[in-house]
Short mmCIF file of N, CA and C in Angstrom, two decimals:
data_model
loop_
_atom_site.label_atom_id
_atom_site.label_comp_id
_atom_site.label_asym_id
_atom_site.label_seq_id
_atom_site.Cartn_x
_atom_site.Cartn_y
_atom_site.Cartn_z
N LYS A 1 86.65 -33.67 -67.28
CA LYS A 1 85.82 -32.34 -67.73
C LYS A 1 85.11 -31.48 -66.65
N THR A 2 84.73 -30.47 -66.76
CA THR A 2 83.78 -29.90 -65.82
C THR A 2 82.53 -29.59 -66.23
N GLY A 3 82.29 -29.93 -67.20
CA GLY A 3 80.69 -29.77 -67.75
C GLY A 3 80.22 -28.02 -68.08
N LEU A 4 81.42 -27.15 -67.65
CA LEU A 4 81.16 -25.53 -67.83
C LEU A 4 81.60 -25.14 -69.14
N LYS A 5 80.55 -24.18 -69.51
CA LYS A 5 80.64 -23.95 -71.00
C LYS A 5 80.82 -21.97 -70.53
N CYS A 6 81.98 -21.74 -71.70
CA CYS A 6 82.39 -20.54 -71.59
C CYS A 6 82.26 -20.00 -73.15
N PHE A 7 81.48 -18.76 -73.12
CA PHE A 7 80.99 -18.34 -74.25
C PHE A 7 81.90 -17.28 -74.86
N ALA A 8 82.74 -17.02 -75.75
CA ALA A 8 83.76 -16.00 -76.17
C ALA A 8 82.86 -14.82 -76.88
N ILE A 9 82.85 -13.77 -76.58
CA ILE A 9 82.52 -12.77 -77.59
C ILE A 9 83.73 -12.04 -77.96
N MET A 10 83.50 -11.62 -79.51
CA MET A 10 84.94 -10.78 -79.87
C MET A 10 84.40 -10.60 -80.97
N PRO A 11 85.07 -9.52 -81.86
CA PRO A 11 85.02 -9.27 -83.12
C PRO A 11 85.33 -10.45 -84.08
N PHE A 12 84.59 -10.69 -84.89
CA PHE A 12 84.74 -11.59 -86.01
C PHE A 12 85.84 -11.07 -87.56
N ARG A 13 85.57 -9.99 -87.38
CA ARG A 13 86.75 -9.16 -88.62
C ARG A 13 87.40 -8.00 -88.15
N GLU A 14 88.85 -7.87 -88.61
CA GLU A 14 89.51 -6.79 -87.97
C GLU A 14 88.79 -5.48 -88.80
N ARG A 15 88.47 -4.43 -88.16
CA ARG A 15 88.05 -3.08 -88.52
C ARG A 15 89.21 -2.03 -88.72
N GLU A 16 90.31 -2.24 -87.85
CA GLU A 16 91.55 -1.28 -87.77
C GLU A 16 92.75 -1.90 -88.62
N THR A 17 93.07 -1.10 -89.07
CA THR A 17 94.44 -1.20 -90.16
C THR A 17 95.36 -1.85 -89.45
N ALA A 18 95.66 -1.36 -88.10
CA ALA A 18 96.72 -1.91 -87.13
C ALA A 18 96.81 -3.48 -86.86
N ARG A 19 95.56 -3.93 -87.32
CA ARG A 19 95.44 -5.67 -87.14
C ARG A 19 95.63 -6.32 -88.44
N SER A 20 96.35 -7.16 -88.58
CA SER A 20 96.41 -8.04 -89.67
C SER A 20 94.90 -8.98 -89.67
N ILE A 21 94.88 -9.19 -91.13
CA ILE A 21 93.66 -9.98 -91.48
C ILE A 21 94.00 -11.35 -90.78
N GLY A 22 92.84 -11.79 -89.88
CA GLY A 22 93.14 -13.21 -89.12
C GLY A 22 93.50 -12.76 -87.50
N PHE A 23 93.66 -11.78 -87.07
CA PHE A 23 93.95 -11.28 -85.59
C PHE A 23 93.30 -11.90 -84.84
N PHE A 24 91.82 -11.94 -84.70
CA PHE A 24 90.97 -12.50 -83.84
C PHE A 24 91.02 -13.78 -83.89
N GLY A 25 90.93 -14.44 -85.32
CA GLY A 25 91.24 -15.95 -85.21
C GLY A 25 92.11 -16.17 -84.42
N GLU A 26 93.51 -16.00 -84.66
CA GLU A 26 94.61 -16.06 -83.62
C GLU A 26 94.70 -16.25 -82.39
N VAL A 27 93.84 -14.73 -81.86
CA VAL A 27 93.66 -14.56 -80.82
C VAL A 27 92.67 -15.69 -80.15
N LEU A 28 91.69 -16.03 -80.84
CA LEU A 28 91.01 -16.99 -80.49
C LEU A 28 91.75 -18.55 -80.07
N LYS A 29 92.28 -18.88 -81.13
CA LYS A 29 93.23 -19.97 -81.10
C LYS A 29 94.43 -20.34 -80.41
N ALA A 30 94.80 -19.16 -80.47
CA ALA A 30 96.47 -19.22 -79.54
C ALA A 30 96.15 -18.65 -77.95
N LEU A 31 95.20 -18.19 -77.74
CA LEU A 31 95.23 -17.36 -76.52
C LEU A 31 93.77 -17.86 -75.50
N ILE A 32 92.73 -17.39 -76.27
CA ILE A 32 91.32 -17.74 -75.47
C ILE A 32 90.89 -19.08 -75.23
N ALA A 33 90.68 -19.98 -76.09
CA ALA A 33 90.43 -21.16 -76.08
C ALA A 33 91.42 -22.10 -75.37
N PRO A 34 92.54 -22.15 -75.56
CA PRO A 34 93.68 -22.75 -74.72
C PRO A 34 93.38 -22.15 -73.08
N ALA A 35 93.35 -21.06 -72.49
CA ALA A 35 93.30 -20.32 -71.59
C ALA A 35 92.17 -20.67 -70.80
N GLY A 36 90.86 -20.70 -71.60
CA GLY A 36 89.54 -21.14 -71.10
C GLY A 36 89.61 -22.69 -70.93
N ARG A 37 90.22 -23.60 -71.38
CA ARG A 37 90.01 -24.82 -71.12
C ARG A 37 91.00 -24.98 -70.10
N GLU A 38 92.36 -24.49 -69.94
CA GLU A 38 93.38 -24.62 -68.92
C GLU A 38 92.38 -24.26 -67.52
N ALA A 39 91.27 -23.22 -67.70
CA ALA A 39 90.78 -22.98 -66.77
C ALA A 39 89.25 -23.55 -66.06
N GLY A 40 89.19 -24.95 -67.03
CA GLY A 40 88.14 -25.76 -66.84
C GLY A 40 86.70 -25.63 -67.77
N PHE A 41 87.03 -24.87 -68.73
CA PHE A 41 85.41 -24.70 -69.61
C PHE A 41 85.73 -25.03 -70.91
N GLU A 42 84.71 -25.76 -71.36
CA GLU A 42 84.51 -25.72 -72.90
C GLU A 42 84.31 -24.25 -73.82
N VAL A 43 85.04 -23.86 -74.49
CA VAL A 43 85.22 -22.43 -74.90
C VAL A 43 84.02 -22.62 -76.46
N LEU A 44 83.24 -21.79 -76.35
CA LEU A 44 82.37 -21.88 -77.51
C LEU A 44 82.23 -20.47 -77.96
N THR A 45 82.06 -20.20 -79.54
CA THR A 45 82.03 -18.79 -79.79
C THR A 45 80.51 -19.02 -81.08
N ALA A 46 80.36 -17.85 -81.47
CA ALA A 46 78.71 -18.17 -82.36
C ALA A 46 79.48 -18.10 -83.84
N ASN A 47 80.77 -18.18 -83.84
CA ASN A 47 81.35 -18.04 -85.52
C ASN A 47 81.80 -19.41 -85.74
N ARG A 48 80.59 -20.05 -86.17
CA ARG A 48 80.58 -21.68 -86.59
C ARG A 48 79.68 -21.97 -87.94
N GLU A 49 80.03 -22.96 -88.31
CA GLU A 49 79.31 -23.43 -89.57
C GLU A 49 77.71 -23.89 -89.51
N GLY A 50 76.93 -23.72 -90.35
CA GLY A 50 75.66 -24.09 -90.37
C GLY A 50 74.90 -22.89 -90.77
N SER A 51 73.34 -23.18 -90.92
CA SER A 51 72.22 -21.93 -91.16
C SER A 51 71.43 -21.70 -90.08
N ASP A 52 72.02 -21.77 -88.50
CA ASP A 52 71.23 -21.48 -87.56
C ASP A 52 70.90 -20.07 -87.71
N VAL A 53 70.33 -19.31 -87.00
CA VAL A 53 70.16 -17.93 -86.83
C VAL A 53 71.10 -17.23 -85.65
N ILE A 54 72.15 -16.73 -86.40
CA ILE A 54 73.36 -16.31 -85.31
C ILE A 54 73.03 -15.67 -84.23
N HIS A 55 71.60 -14.68 -84.32
CA HIS A 55 71.40 -13.88 -83.30
C HIS A 55 70.81 -14.49 -81.98
N ALA A 56 70.21 -15.60 -82.38
CA ALA A 56 69.66 -16.71 -81.55
C ALA A 56 70.64 -17.26 -80.66
N THR A 57 71.66 -17.68 -81.47
CA THR A 57 73.09 -18.33 -80.73
C THR A 57 73.43 -17.46 -80.03
N ILE A 58 73.91 -16.27 -80.32
CA ILE A 58 74.57 -15.36 -79.50
C ILE A 58 73.83 -14.67 -78.07
N VAL A 59 72.54 -14.80 -78.27
CA VAL A 59 71.46 -14.24 -77.17
C VAL A 59 71.53 -15.55 -76.12
N ASN A 60 71.37 -16.73 -76.83
CA ASN A 60 71.40 -17.94 -75.96
C ASN A 60 72.30 -18.20 -75.27
N GLN A 61 73.55 -18.19 -75.75
CA GLN A 61 74.86 -18.48 -75.10
C GLN A 61 75.10 -17.54 -74.49
N LEU A 62 74.77 -16.28 -74.42
CA LEU A 62 75.11 -14.99 -73.50
C LEU A 62 74.11 -15.11 -72.21
N LEU A 63 72.98 -15.75 -72.27
CA LEU A 63 72.30 -16.12 -71.44
C LEU A 63 72.39 -17.23 -70.64
N ASP A 64 73.09 -18.19 -71.34
CA ASP A 64 72.88 -19.79 -70.68
C ASP A 64 74.30 -20.20 -70.44
N ALA A 65 75.37 -19.54 -70.81
CA ALA A 65 76.74 -20.01 -70.72
C ALA A 65 77.27 -19.66 -69.40
N ASP A 66 78.04 -20.61 -68.72
CA ASP A 66 78.50 -20.25 -67.41
C ASP A 66 79.33 -18.94 -67.08
N LEU A 67 80.10 -18.99 -68.15
CA LEU A 67 81.17 -17.87 -68.07
C LEU A 67 81.21 -17.01 -69.58
N VAL A 68 81.25 -15.87 -69.61
CA VAL A 68 81.55 -14.86 -70.85
C VAL A 68 82.81 -14.33 -70.79
N ILE A 69 83.54 -14.61 -71.94
CA ILE A 69 84.83 -14.01 -72.28
C ILE A 69 84.84 -13.00 -72.98
N ALA A 70 84.73 -11.59 -72.70
CA ALA A 70 84.51 -10.74 -73.79
C ALA A 70 85.92 -10.09 -74.45
N ASP A 71 86.22 -9.87 -75.42
CA ASP A 71 87.20 -9.03 -75.92
C ASP A 71 87.07 -7.96 -76.19
N LEU A 72 87.24 -6.89 -75.40
CA LEU A 72 86.90 -5.45 -76.22
C LEU A 72 88.01 -4.71 -76.82
N THR A 73 89.06 -5.60 -77.75
CA THR A 73 89.54 -4.99 -78.60
C THR A 73 89.05 -4.28 -79.53
N GLU A 74 89.05 -3.04 -80.24
CA GLU A 74 88.54 -2.17 -81.14
C GLU A 74 87.22 -1.74 -80.40
N ASN A 75 86.93 -1.81 -79.46
CA ASN A 75 85.42 -1.44 -78.67
C ASN A 75 84.43 -1.62 -79.76
N ASN A 76 84.52 -2.71 -80.31
CA ASN A 76 83.46 -3.30 -81.62
C ASN A 76 82.25 -3.18 -80.75
N PRO A 77 81.31 -2.52 -81.41
CA PRO A 77 79.85 -2.02 -81.05
C PRO A 77 78.91 -3.46 -80.88
N ASN A 78 79.50 -4.34 -81.55
CA ASN A 78 78.43 -5.64 -81.05
C ASN A 78 78.65 -6.30 -80.02
N VAL A 79 80.13 -6.43 -79.86
CA VAL A 79 80.69 -7.02 -78.55
C VAL A 79 80.16 -6.14 -77.21
N LEU A 80 80.30 -4.75 -77.59
CA LEU A 80 79.64 -3.99 -76.53
C LEU A 80 78.21 -4.01 -76.22
N PHE A 81 77.49 -4.33 -76.57
CA PHE A 81 75.97 -4.46 -77.03
C PHE A 81 75.83 -6.00 -76.31
N GLU A 82 76.60 -6.98 -76.55
CA GLU A 82 76.60 -8.49 -76.20
C GLU A 82 76.89 -8.10 -74.64
N LEU A 83 77.89 -7.61 -74.52
CA LEU A 83 78.54 -7.55 -72.82
C LEU A 83 77.34 -6.95 -71.98
N GLY A 84 76.69 -6.05 -72.69
CA GLY A 84 75.66 -5.05 -71.85
C GLY A 84 74.52 -6.14 -71.60
N LEU A 85 74.20 -6.96 -72.55
CA LEU A 85 73.18 -7.98 -72.11
C LEU A 85 73.53 -8.98 -71.10
N ARG A 86 75.05 -9.29 -71.05
CA ARG A 86 75.46 -10.60 -69.97
C ARG A 86 75.46 -9.40 -68.55
N ILE A 87 75.96 -8.28 -68.69
CA ILE A 87 75.82 -7.39 -67.03
C ILE A 87 74.65 -7.38 -66.76
N ALA A 88 73.65 -7.25 -67.76
CA ALA A 88 72.23 -7.13 -67.31
C ALA A 88 71.66 -8.39 -66.52
N GLU A 89 71.97 -9.42 -66.84
CA GLU A 89 71.72 -10.95 -66.15
C GLU A 89 72.64 -11.10 -65.06
N ASP A 90 73.51 -10.31 -64.72
CA ASP A 90 74.41 -10.33 -63.46
C ASP A 90 75.05 -11.71 -63.67
N LYS A 91 75.48 -12.16 -64.67
CA LYS A 91 76.30 -13.38 -64.65
C LYS A 91 77.82 -13.21 -64.75
N PRO A 92 78.78 -14.21 -64.66
CA PRO A 92 80.11 -13.92 -64.64
C PRO A 92 80.70 -13.68 -65.83
N ILE A 93 81.50 -12.75 -66.06
CA ILE A 93 82.29 -12.24 -67.14
C ILE A 93 83.75 -12.28 -67.11
N ALA A 94 84.50 -12.39 -68.05
CA ALA A 94 85.93 -11.96 -67.69
C ALA A 94 86.39 -11.03 -69.17
N LEU A 95 86.52 -10.10 -68.70
CA LEU A 95 86.96 -9.10 -69.34
C LEU A 95 88.55 -9.07 -70.19
N ILE A 96 88.91 -9.05 -71.69
CA ILE A 96 90.07 -8.89 -71.82
C ILE A 96 90.09 -7.71 -72.98
N ARG A 97 91.38 -7.31 -73.42
CA ARG A 97 91.59 -6.62 -74.91
C ARG A 97 92.97 -6.74 -74.89
N ALA A 98 93.15 -6.20 -76.06
CA ALA A 98 94.97 -6.27 -76.68
C ALA A 98 95.21 -4.84 -75.93
N LYS A 99 96.51 -4.82 -75.53
CA LYS A 99 97.44 -3.48 -75.17
C LYS A 99 96.98 -2.39 -76.04
N GLY A 100 96.73 -1.52 -75.84
CA GLY A 100 96.89 -0.36 -76.79
C GLY A 100 95.29 0.09 -77.13
N THR A 101 94.24 -0.55 -76.77
CA THR A 101 92.97 -0.90 -76.73
C THR A 101 92.25 0.58 -76.06
N ALA A 102 91.78 1.53 -76.54
CA ALA A 102 91.09 2.68 -75.77
C ALA A 102 90.20 2.18 -74.29
N PRO A 103 90.37 2.82 -73.50
CA PRO A 103 89.36 2.40 -72.39
C PRO A 103 87.89 2.71 -72.64
N ILE A 104 87.11 1.88 -72.30
CA ILE A 104 85.75 2.40 -71.75
C ILE A 104 85.16 2.71 -70.77
N PHE A 105 84.93 3.84 -70.37
CA PHE A 105 84.45 4.61 -69.14
C PHE A 105 83.40 3.97 -68.38
N ASP A 106 82.67 3.27 -68.71
CA ASP A 106 81.79 2.37 -67.82
C ASP A 106 82.26 1.01 -67.46
N VAL A 107 82.71 0.73 -68.59
CA VAL A 107 83.72 -0.71 -67.91
C VAL A 107 84.87 -0.62 -66.91
N ASP A 108 85.92 0.37 -67.45
CA ASP A 108 87.35 0.29 -66.80
C ASP A 108 87.13 0.88 -65.58
N ASN A 109 86.24 1.99 -65.14
CA ASN A 109 86.06 2.49 -64.23
C ASN A 109 85.45 1.56 -62.89
N MET A 110 84.62 0.00 -63.38
CA MET A 110 84.20 -0.75 -62.47
C MET A 110 84.40 -2.19 -62.43
N LEU A 111 84.74 -2.75 -63.72
CA LEU A 111 85.67 -3.95 -63.84
C LEU A 111 87.01 -4.35 -64.08
N ARG A 112 87.62 -5.30 -63.74
CA ARG A 112 88.98 -5.60 -63.95
C ARG A 112 88.89 -6.47 -65.50
N VAL A 113 89.92 -5.66 -66.12
CA VAL A 113 90.00 -5.63 -67.39
C VAL A 113 91.93 -6.49 -67.75
N TYR A 114 91.88 -7.81 -68.22
CA TYR A 114 93.16 -8.44 -68.41
C TYR A 114 93.60 -7.85 -70.13
N GLU A 115 94.62 -7.41 -70.07
CA GLU A 115 95.34 -6.84 -71.34
C GLU A 115 96.44 -7.60 -71.85
N TYR A 116 96.29 -8.19 -72.91
CA TYR A 116 97.07 -9.12 -73.51
C TYR A 116 98.10 -8.45 -74.58
N ASP A 117 99.14 -8.77 -75.08
CA ASP A 117 100.15 -8.37 -76.04
C ASP A 117 99.38 -8.62 -77.14
N PRO A 118 99.34 -7.75 -78.10
CA PRO A 118 98.81 -7.93 -79.32
C PRO A 118 99.63 -8.59 -80.63
N ASN A 119 100.86 -8.73 -80.02
CA ASN A 119 101.89 -9.19 -81.10
C ASN A 119 101.46 -10.59 -81.21
N LEU A 120 101.13 -11.64 -80.44
CA LEU A 120 100.86 -12.64 -80.62
C LEU A 120 102.36 -13.52 -80.81
N TRP A 121 103.15 -13.44 -80.76
CA TRP A 121 104.27 -14.16 -80.99
C TRP A 121 104.37 -15.57 -79.84
N VAL A 122 104.97 -16.50 -80.15
CA VAL A 122 104.87 -17.46 -78.92
C VAL A 122 105.44 -16.56 -77.90
N SER A 123 106.68 -16.23 -77.42
CA SER A 123 107.11 -15.50 -76.42
C SER A 123 105.81 -14.90 -75.46
N THR A 124 105.08 -14.10 -76.14
CA THR A 124 103.83 -13.38 -75.59
C THR A 124 103.26 -13.84 -75.06
N ILE A 125 102.70 -14.93 -75.87
CA ILE A 125 101.50 -16.08 -75.94
C ILE A 125 101.79 -16.79 -74.55
N GLU A 126 102.98 -17.33 -74.49
CA GLU A 126 103.45 -18.09 -73.14
C GLU A 126 103.47 -17.47 -72.02
N HIS A 127 103.51 -16.00 -72.41
CA HIS A 127 103.68 -15.10 -71.07
C HIS A 127 102.04 -14.68 -70.77
N ASP A 128 101.14 -14.48 -72.03
CA ASP A 128 99.47 -14.34 -71.28
C ASP A 128 98.71 -15.22 -70.95
N ARG A 129 98.93 -16.37 -71.67
CA ARG A 129 98.00 -17.31 -71.50
C ARG A 129 97.92 -17.91 -70.01
N PRO A 130 99.21 -17.96 -69.27
CA PRO A 130 98.87 -18.22 -67.91
C PRO A 130 97.91 -17.30 -66.99
N ARG A 131 98.33 -15.93 -67.27
CA ARG A 131 97.86 -14.90 -66.83
C ARG A 131 96.52 -14.77 -67.28
N LEU A 132 96.05 -15.11 -68.18
CA LEU A 132 94.60 -15.13 -68.84
C LEU A 132 93.89 -16.32 -68.07
N THR A 133 94.21 -17.27 -68.10
CA THR A 133 93.65 -18.44 -67.19
C THR A 133 93.55 -18.14 -66.01
N ALA A 134 94.52 -17.68 -65.04
CA ALA A 134 94.15 -16.97 -63.83
C ALA A 134 92.93 -16.17 -63.65
N HIS A 135 92.85 -15.08 -64.74
CA HIS A 135 91.75 -13.95 -64.83
C HIS A 135 90.30 -15.05 -65.03
N ILE A 136 90.76 -15.76 -65.89
CA ILE A 136 89.06 -16.45 -66.15
C ILE A 136 88.93 -17.20 -64.53
N LYS A 137 89.81 -18.16 -64.18
CA LYS A 137 89.53 -18.48 -63.17
C LYS A 137 89.06 -17.74 -61.76
N ALA A 138 89.31 -16.42 -61.91
CA ALA A 138 89.12 -15.56 -60.80
C ALA A 138 87.85 -14.62 -61.04
N ALA A 139 87.62 -14.90 -62.14
CA ALA A 139 86.25 -14.09 -62.73
C ALA A 139 85.28 -15.35 -62.30
N TRP A 140 85.20 -16.55 -62.60
CA TRP A 140 84.38 -18.07 -61.90
C TRP A 140 84.51 -17.93 -60.55
N GLU A 141 85.62 -17.81 -60.15
CA GLU A 141 85.51 -17.99 -58.66
C GLU A 141 84.70 -17.00 -57.86
N HIS A 142 84.79 -15.70 -58.25
CA HIS A 142 84.19 -14.58 -57.54
C HIS A 142 82.97 -14.15 -58.23
N LYS A 143 82.12 -15.50 -58.82
CA LYS A 143 80.98 -15.30 -59.60
C LYS A 143 79.52 -14.95 -58.47
N ASP A 144 79.84 -15.40 -57.12
CA ASP A 144 78.67 -14.92 -56.28
C ASP A 144 78.93 -13.56 -55.37
N SER A 145 79.92 -12.75 -55.89
CA SER A 145 80.35 -11.93 -55.43
C SER A 145 79.34 -10.78 -55.18
N ASN A 146 79.24 -9.92 -53.76
CA ASN A 146 78.14 -8.75 -53.97
C ASN A 146 78.95 -7.77 -54.75
N LEU A 147 80.13 -7.68 -55.14
CA LEU A 147 80.75 -6.41 -55.88
C LEU A 147 80.61 -6.62 -57.54
N THR A 148 79.84 -7.30 -57.76
CA THR A 148 79.72 -6.97 -59.27
C THR A 148 78.82 -5.68 -60.03
N PHE A 149 78.96 -5.48 -60.80
CA PHE A 149 78.79 -4.06 -61.81
C PHE A 149 77.39 -3.93 -61.18
N MET A 150 76.31 -5.22 -61.48
CA MET A 150 74.95 -4.82 -61.14
C MET A 150 74.56 -4.43 -59.85
N LYS A 151 75.16 -5.09 -58.96
CA LYS A 151 74.88 -5.08 -57.50
C LYS A 151 75.36 -3.97 -56.97
N ILE A 152 76.51 -3.58 -57.42
CA ILE A 152 77.04 -2.07 -56.79
C ILE A 152 76.05 -1.10 -57.25
N LEU A 153 75.83 -0.87 -58.60
CA LEU A 153 74.78 0.17 -59.35
C LEU A 153 73.72 0.17 -59.15
N ARG A 154 73.06 -1.14 -58.48
CA ARG A 154 71.56 -1.24 -57.90
C ARG A 154 71.72 -1.07 -56.29
N GLU A 155 72.40 -1.31 -56.02
CA GLU A 155 72.76 -0.84 -54.41
C GLU A 155 71.73 -2.06 -53.80
N ARG A 156 72.01 -3.42 -54.37
CA ARG A 156 71.14 -4.15 -53.49
C ARG A 156 71.69 -5.54 -53.90
N LYS A 157 71.44 -6.43 -53.41
CA LYS A 157 71.63 -7.91 -53.82
C LYS A 157 70.46 -8.24 -54.60
N ILE A 158 70.89 -8.79 -55.86
CA ILE A 158 69.95 -9.30 -56.80
C ILE A 158 69.74 -10.89 -56.63
N PRO A 159 68.47 -11.15 -56.14
CA PRO A 159 68.44 -12.75 -55.71
C PRO A 159 68.80 -13.51 -56.76
N LYS A 160 69.53 -14.75 -56.10
CA LYS A 160 69.84 -15.97 -57.22
C LYS A 160 68.42 -16.80 -58.04
N GLU A 161 69.01 -17.23 -58.87
CA GLU A 161 68.02 -18.23 -59.69
C GLU A 161 67.98 -19.62 -59.10
N ASN A 162 67.02 -20.12 -58.84
CA ASN A 162 66.90 -21.53 -58.19
C ASN A 162 66.87 -22.26 -59.25
#
């Protein structure tokens, strides 16, 4: 084990009728979690049991996780807000979405987004999982790049924390 933690931000519930109930749970279980583990991360979400304050869990994981995987499917406002917090911290992010999800101007013009097949058949998962693993690894390997969203837009290198 690497000890690295990856926090997955994604919708908890399907809002669009095109998605079956349980779609995002299946994406997490069949695609995100296995690909994250294969890339060397423990994969966490805020969707867990207990009576802790979910907002504190989300904010702390967004700020503290080694990597965040953000599923932009359905352009969920909560996910986009959480993504904004992570981008402002200039920490590594792997962006994904189901094929057919509308692009987001501020994201798609600057950052790589891996598109997975929303059918989630065994054959499509077998195709997507290794590519998603590679996408996650690349996001981690390029974490110190000077070509991050914030560094490009602020036109300067943001100093690293000690």
